[in-house]
Amino acid sequence: ELATWRRRVNFSLALLANMTRTERGAIELCGFSMPEEAVPSSSLPQIQELDDEGNDIAEEKTPEKLPSKPTMALLSANFLFKGHTLEKADLKENEAENEGDENVFEDELTIDQIAATSDDPFQHFAAVLMNATQVEQGRRFVMKIHQKNNKTKGTSILERILPELRSSNPVRRRGIAGTMKNCCFEKDAAWWLIHEVDILPKILYPLAGPEELDIDEKRGMDPDLWLEGPDKIRESDQVTRLLLVEAILLLCATGRRSREQIRIQRTYVILKTMDLSEESEEISERINECVQYLRRDEEGTEDGSSDQFVADAVGMGGNHLLALPSPSASEQIGGKKNEDYDDVD
């Protein structure tokens, strides 16, 4: 019975994801505002009650609601609840049984094969969110801050789903990357995304790889992006990488203050290193567009001002330092002072 339920949920959400791929489908899902319930109570039939003489005695009665409404909040909660997902050991066992081969494991499956399995029945809800956020109503839904009380800081659905970018399931990662990209279309939300959600390190983590960075390149960078060293694995799904790079590109286009923060967090270093091993021409083109934003000097500023701004902000040209590691002894006595950190003019 549980296996049947998993298959039904997986298939249903896959259908919903396909139905909402177009803008029209997303609008049909969201309407003028993201619906609280999939089947509005107002659309349900009235329950008619008659007296002994045949007169209706339930004219003022409100419509009966479904006992269990498949609300967006409920789907989101189930999507984030790990109890529905089979453990990796169970997943391997199931795949081996289905294929008749003990060597058929999750790591060997393509993203399409994983999407067809029901081991993670709510995996396609990530695509539903991505499709819903094509339109403004959907973006408002995922970015709306929910606060239980005045003592705790409110959070949004977007903040709650961001950890799924590190999920072992590529279907989830792709959908969440697309959702993030769509949210970056909201220019008015750029400050909130960058400063409150701290979205840049979340975007950059899947794009970081095992390449060794020098000390200057690490300064100002979130330590999570380089602490794993040669064990760091870059996102394997090409579509997910493209969506993440496009999210950065959209943030770059939101204004000068946004670009300054993107520069300070050493986004260029991650993109430059990533591009060295990127096989997709489309992704490389998007990276180049981001670089054009990040490397150029802002209008009305002196030549080289963008590089100098980063150097001053992360401590390359002064005595302050915003991130590990600490400068070497040679640097402390004057080495590598005010140098261009990537030797690019």
Tab-separated table of C-alpha atoms in Angstrom, residues 53-285:
chain	number	residue	atom	x	y	z
A	53	GLU	CA	-42.850	18.947	3.462
A	54	GLY	CA	-39.958	19.091	1.011
A	55	ASN	CA	-38.758	22.590	1.884
A	56	ASP	CA	-35.045	23.358	1.875
A	57	ILE	CA	-33.894	24.009	5.456
A	58	ALA	CA	-30.158	24.437	4.633
A	59	GLU	CA	-30.220	27.601	2.544
A	60	GLU	CA	-27.916	29.431	4.907
A	61	LYS	CA	-25.593	26.508	5.491
A	62	THR	CA	-21.998	26.999	4.360
A	63	PRO	CA	-20.516	24.553	1.848
A	64	GLU	CA	-19.019	21.415	3.297
A	65	LYS	CA	-15.237	21.358	3.022
A	66	LEU	CA	-13.148	18.421	1.981
A	67	PRO	CA	-11.832	16.478	4.980
A	68	SER	CA	-8.277	16.892	3.745
A	69	LYS	CA	-7.383	19.786	1.466
A	70	PRO	CA	-4.187	19.453	-0.653
A	71	THR	CA	-3.008	22.986	0.144
A	72	MET	CA	0.232	24.478	-1.144
A	73	ALA	CA	1.386	24.760	2.475
A	74	LEU	CA	0.681	21.064	2.986
A	75	LEU	CA	2.549	20.097	-0.184
A	76	SER	CA	5.478	22.291	0.861
A	77	ALA	CA	5.591	20.646	4.281
A	78	ASN	CA	5.535	17.178	2.740
A	79	PHE	CA	8.244	18.202	0.274
A	80	LEU	CA	10.520	19.213	3.158
A	81	PHE	CA	9.597	16.209	5.330
A	82	LYS	CA	12.323	13.594	4.926
A	83	GLY	CA	10.209	10.753	6.305
A	84	HIS	CA	8.630	10.175	2.893
A	85	THR	CA	11.988	9.629	1.203
A	86	LEU	CA	13.553	6.193	1.246
A	87	GLU	CA	16.995	5.956	2.752
A	88	LYS	CA	19.802	5.481	0.259
A	89	ALA	CA	20.337	1.885	1.317
A	90	ASP	CA	16.650	1.126	0.746
A	91	LEU	CA	16.745	2.972	-2.567
A	92	LYS	CA	19.641	0.860	-3.784
A	93	GLU	CA	17.905	-2.313	-2.733
A	94	ASN	CA	14.703	-1.341	-4.520
A	95	GLU	CA	16.499	-0.389	-7.709
A	96	ALA	CA	18.414	-3.646	-7.704
A	97	GLU	CA	15.192	-5.609	-7.281
A	98	ASN	CA	13.445	-3.686	-10.035
A	99	GLU	CA	16.251	-4.172	-12.503
A	100	GLY	CA	17.243	-7.650	-11.425
A	101	ASP	CA	20.794	-6.436	-10.987
A	102	GLU	CA	22.427	-5.856	-7.608
A	103	ASN	CA	24.779	-3.288	-9.142
A	104	VAL	CA	22.085	-0.814	-10.227
A	105	PHE	CA	22.343	1.995	-7.695
A	106	GLU	CA	21.136	5.602	-7.450
A	107	ASP	CA	24.535	7.015	-8.383
A	108	GLU	CA	24.301	5.279	-11.766
A	109	LEU	CA	20.814	6.540	-12.622
A	110	THR	CA	20.191	9.490	-14.923
A	111	ILE	CA	18.012	12.354	-13.749
A	112	ASP	CA	15.164	11.123	-15.949
A	113	GLN	CA	15.377	7.651	-14.411
A	114	ILE	CA	15.369	9.125	-10.895
A	115	ALA	CA	12.356	11.266	-11.789
A	116	ALA	CA	10.475	8.140	-12.838
A	117	THR	CA	11.071	6.374	-9.527
A	118	SER	CA	8.800	6.855	-6.526
A	119	ASP	CA	11.485	6.603	-3.836
A	120	ASP	CA	11.109	10.358	-3.292
A	121	PRO	CA	7.376	10.845	-3.980
A	122	PHE	CA	7.373	14.635	-3.502
A	123	GLN	CA	10.446	15.308	-5.650
A	124	HIS	CA	8.410	16.858	-8.488
A	125	PHE	CA	7.009	19.529	-6.177
A	126	ALA	CA	10.323	21.338	-6.752
A	127	ALA	CA	9.357	21.650	-10.425
A	128	VAL	CA	5.866	22.801	-9.426
A	129	LEU	CA	7.414	25.610	-7.362
A	130	MET	CA	9.747	26.513	-10.231
A	131	ASN	CA	6.811	26.707	-12.620
A	132	ALA	CA	4.624	28.627	-10.177
A	133	THR	CA	7.298	31.281	-9.681
A	134	GLN	CA	7.204	32.103	-13.387
A	135	VAL	CA	4.452	34.530	-12.434
A	136	GLU	CA	4.372	37.246	-9.791
A	137	GLN	CA	1.739	35.526	-7.671
A	138	GLY	CA	3.906	32.438	-7.318
A	139	ARG	CA	6.968	34.483	-6.406
A	140	ARG	CA	4.980	36.288	-3.721
A	141	PHE	CA	3.933	32.926	-2.320
A	142	VAL	CA	7.470	31.563	-1.863
A	143	MET	CA	8.916	34.887	-0.643
A	144	LYS	CA	6.139	35.713	1.806
A	145	ILE	CA	7.499	35.796	5.356
A	146	HIS	CA	5.566	33.672	7.841
A	147	GLN	CA	5.976	34.641	11.488
A	148	LYS	CA	4.499	32.490	14.252
A	149	ASN	CA	4.995	35.038	17.004
A	150	ASN	CA	6.767	38.283	17.780
A	151	LYS	CA	9.636	36.549	19.573
A	152	THR	CA	10.965	34.574	16.624
A	153	LYS	CA	12.156	35.776	13.250
A	154	GLY	CA	9.799	34.958	10.431
A	155	THR	CA	10.925	32.812	7.519
A	156	SER	CA	9.730	32.317	3.975
A	157	ILE	CA	9.210	29.130	1.998
A	158	LEU	CA	12.156	30.194	-0.160
A	159	GLU	CA	14.482	30.195	2.844
A	160	ARG	CA	13.207	26.782	3.915
A	161	ILE	CA	13.757	25.146	0.530
A	162	LEU	CA	17.253	26.533	-0.124
A	163	PRO	CA	18.999	23.610	1.670
A	164	GLU	CA	17.516	21.338	-1.006
A	165	LEU	CA	20.230	22.646	-3.338
A	166	ARG	CA	22.480	20.171	-1.511
A	167	SER	CA	20.006	17.305	-1.835
A	168	SER	CA	21.266	14.024	-3.267
A	169	ASN	CA	18.259	14.082	-5.609
A	170	PRO	CA	19.033	16.034	-8.830
A	171	VAL	CA	15.307	16.493	-9.525
A	172	ARG	CA	14.971	18.488	-6.315
A	173	ARG	CA	18.151	20.475	-6.994
A	174	ARG	CA	17.039	21.443	-10.496
A	175	GLY	CA	13.597	22.598	-9.361
A	176	ILE	CA	14.933	24.657	-6.456
A	177	ALA	CA	17.586	26.249	-8.685
A	178	GLY	CA	14.839	27.285	-11.084
A	179	THR	CA	12.754	28.662	-8.234
A	180	MET	CA	15.697	30.740	-7.035
A	181	LYS	CA	16.308	32.068	-10.517
A	182	ASN	CA	12.667	33.095	-10.912
A	183	CYS	CA	12.704	34.894	-7.564
A	184	CYS	CA	15.706	36.912	-8.762
A	185	PHE	CA	13.434	38.494	-11.389
A	186	GLU	CA	11.934	40.526	-8.527
A	187	LYS	CA	14.175	43.581	-8.645
A	188	ASP	CA	12.573	45.088	-5.558
A	189	ALA	CA	13.469	41.952	-3.584
A	190	ALA	CA	17.188	42.049	-4.467
A	191	TRP	CA	18.278	43.628	-1.175
A	192	TRP	CA	16.258	41.098	0.833
A	193	LEU	CA	17.625	38.172	-1.193
A	194	ILE	CA	21.242	39.269	-0.846
A	195	HIS	CA	21.271	40.532	2.738
A	196	GLU	CA	18.472	38.730	4.591
A	197	VAL	CA	18.276	35.418	2.754
A	198	ASP	CA	22.041	35.463	2.075
A	199	ILE	CA	21.320	33.797	-1.228
A	200	LEU	CA	24.729	34.201	-2.892
A	201	PRO	CA	26.635	31.540	-0.904
A	202	LYS	CA	23.725	29.140	-1.507
A	203	ILE	CA	23.930	29.753	-5.250
A	204	LEU	CA	27.724	29.578	-5.380
A	205	TYR	CA	28.137	26.377	-3.349
A	206	PRO	CA	26.960	24.013	-6.114
A	207	LEU	CA	29.113	25.913	-8.621
A	208	ALA	CA	32.298	25.623	-6.560
A	209	GLY	CA	34.606	22.757	-7.409
A	210	PRO	CA	37.735	20.972	-6.185
A	211	GLU	CA	40.167	23.474	-7.696
A	212	GLU	CA	42.723	24.938	-5.301
A	213	LEU	CA	42.368	28.654	-4.624
A	214	ASP	CA	45.177	30.883	-3.423
A	215	ILE	CA	44.992	32.947	-0.273
A	216	ASP	CA	43.951	36.173	-1.959
A	217	GLU	CA	41.110	34.455	-3.802
A	218	LYS	CA	39.714	33.034	-0.566
A	219	ARG	CA	39.551	36.367	1.199
A	220	GLY	CA	35.993	37.579	1.578
A	221	MET	CA	34.641	34.272	0.324
A	222	ASP	CA	32.261	32.124	2.356
A	223	PRO	CA	34.479	29.365	3.853
A	224	ASP	CA	31.960	26.694	2.799
A	225	LEU	CA	33.002	27.338	-0.781
A	226	TRP	CA	36.589	26.198	-0.273
A	227	LEU	CA	36.861	24.260	3.008
A	228	GLU	CA	36.151	20.887	1.348
A	229	GLY	CA	39.209	21.318	-0.839
A	230	PRO	CA	39.795	18.563	-3.420
A	231	ASP	CA	36.783	16.636	-2.094
A	232	LYS	CA	34.341	19.326	-3.274
A	233	ILE	CA	32.122	18.115	-6.105
A	234	ARG	CA	30.642	20.628	-8.530
A	235	GLU	CA	26.970	20.299	-9.520
A	236	SER	CA	26.761	17.525	-12.112
A	237	ASP	CA	23.458	18.509	-13.726
A	238	GLN	CA	23.998	20.934	-16.598
A	239	VAL	CA	20.523	22.461	-16.392
A	240	THR	CA	20.947	23.181	-12.682
A	241	ARG	CA	24.294	24.883	-13.284
A	242	LEU	CA	22.747	27.023	-16.015
A	243	LEU	CA	19.844	28.089	-13.792
A	244	LEU	CA	22.200	29.071	-10.971
A	245	VAL	CA	24.466	31.128	-13.229
A	246	GLU	CA	21.415	32.847	-14.703
A	247	ALA	CA	20.253	33.653	-11.165
A	248	ILE	CA	23.561	35.452	-10.562
A	249	LEU	CA	23.153	37.273	-13.873
A	250	LEU	CA	19.698	38.488	-12.843
A	251	LEU	CA	21.029	39.730	-9.502
A	252	CYS	CA	23.827	41.573	-11.307
A	253	ALA	CA	21.197	43.402	-13.343
A	254	THR	CA	19.302	44.659	-10.286
A	255	GLY	CA	21.623	47.568	-9.605
A	256	ARG	CA	25.013	48.848	-8.528
A	257	ARG	CA	24.574	48.033	-4.825
A	258	SER	CA	23.733	44.456	-5.693
A	259	ARG	CA	26.820	44.160	-7.900
A	260	GLU	CA	29.005	45.520	-5.122
A	261	GLN	CA	27.841	42.790	-2.752
A	262	ILE	CA	28.235	40.157	-5.456
A	263	ARG	CA	31.815	41.323	-6.034
A	264	ILE	CA	32.644	41.363	-2.320
A	265	GLN	CA	31.528	37.735	-1.936
A	266	ARG	CA	34.085	36.783	-4.613
A	267	THR	CA	31.538	35.515	-7.079
A	268	TYR	CA	33.915	36.239	-9.938
A	269	VAL	CA	36.518	33.852	-8.531
A	270	ILE	CA	34.023	30.971	-8.429
A	271	LEU	CA	32.718	31.709	-11.931
A	272	LYS	CA	36.213	32.082	-13.382
A	273	THR	CA	37.336	28.767	-11.900
A	274	MET	CA	34.141	27.028	-12.962
A	275	ASP	CA	34.453	28.240	-16.541
A	276	LEU	CA	37.850	26.570	-16.909
A	277	SER	CA	36.211	23.133	-16.811
A	278	GLU	CA	32.740	23.992	-18.147
A	279	GLU	CA	31.798	21.943	-21.209
A	280	SER	CA	28.527	23.724	-22.033
A	281	GLU	CA	28.903	26.675	-24.378
A	282	GLU	CA	25.595	28.115	-23.211
A	283	ILE	CA	26.728	28.159	-19.596
A	284	SER	CA	30.069	29.684	-20.576
A	285	GLU	CA	28.225	32.448	-22.413
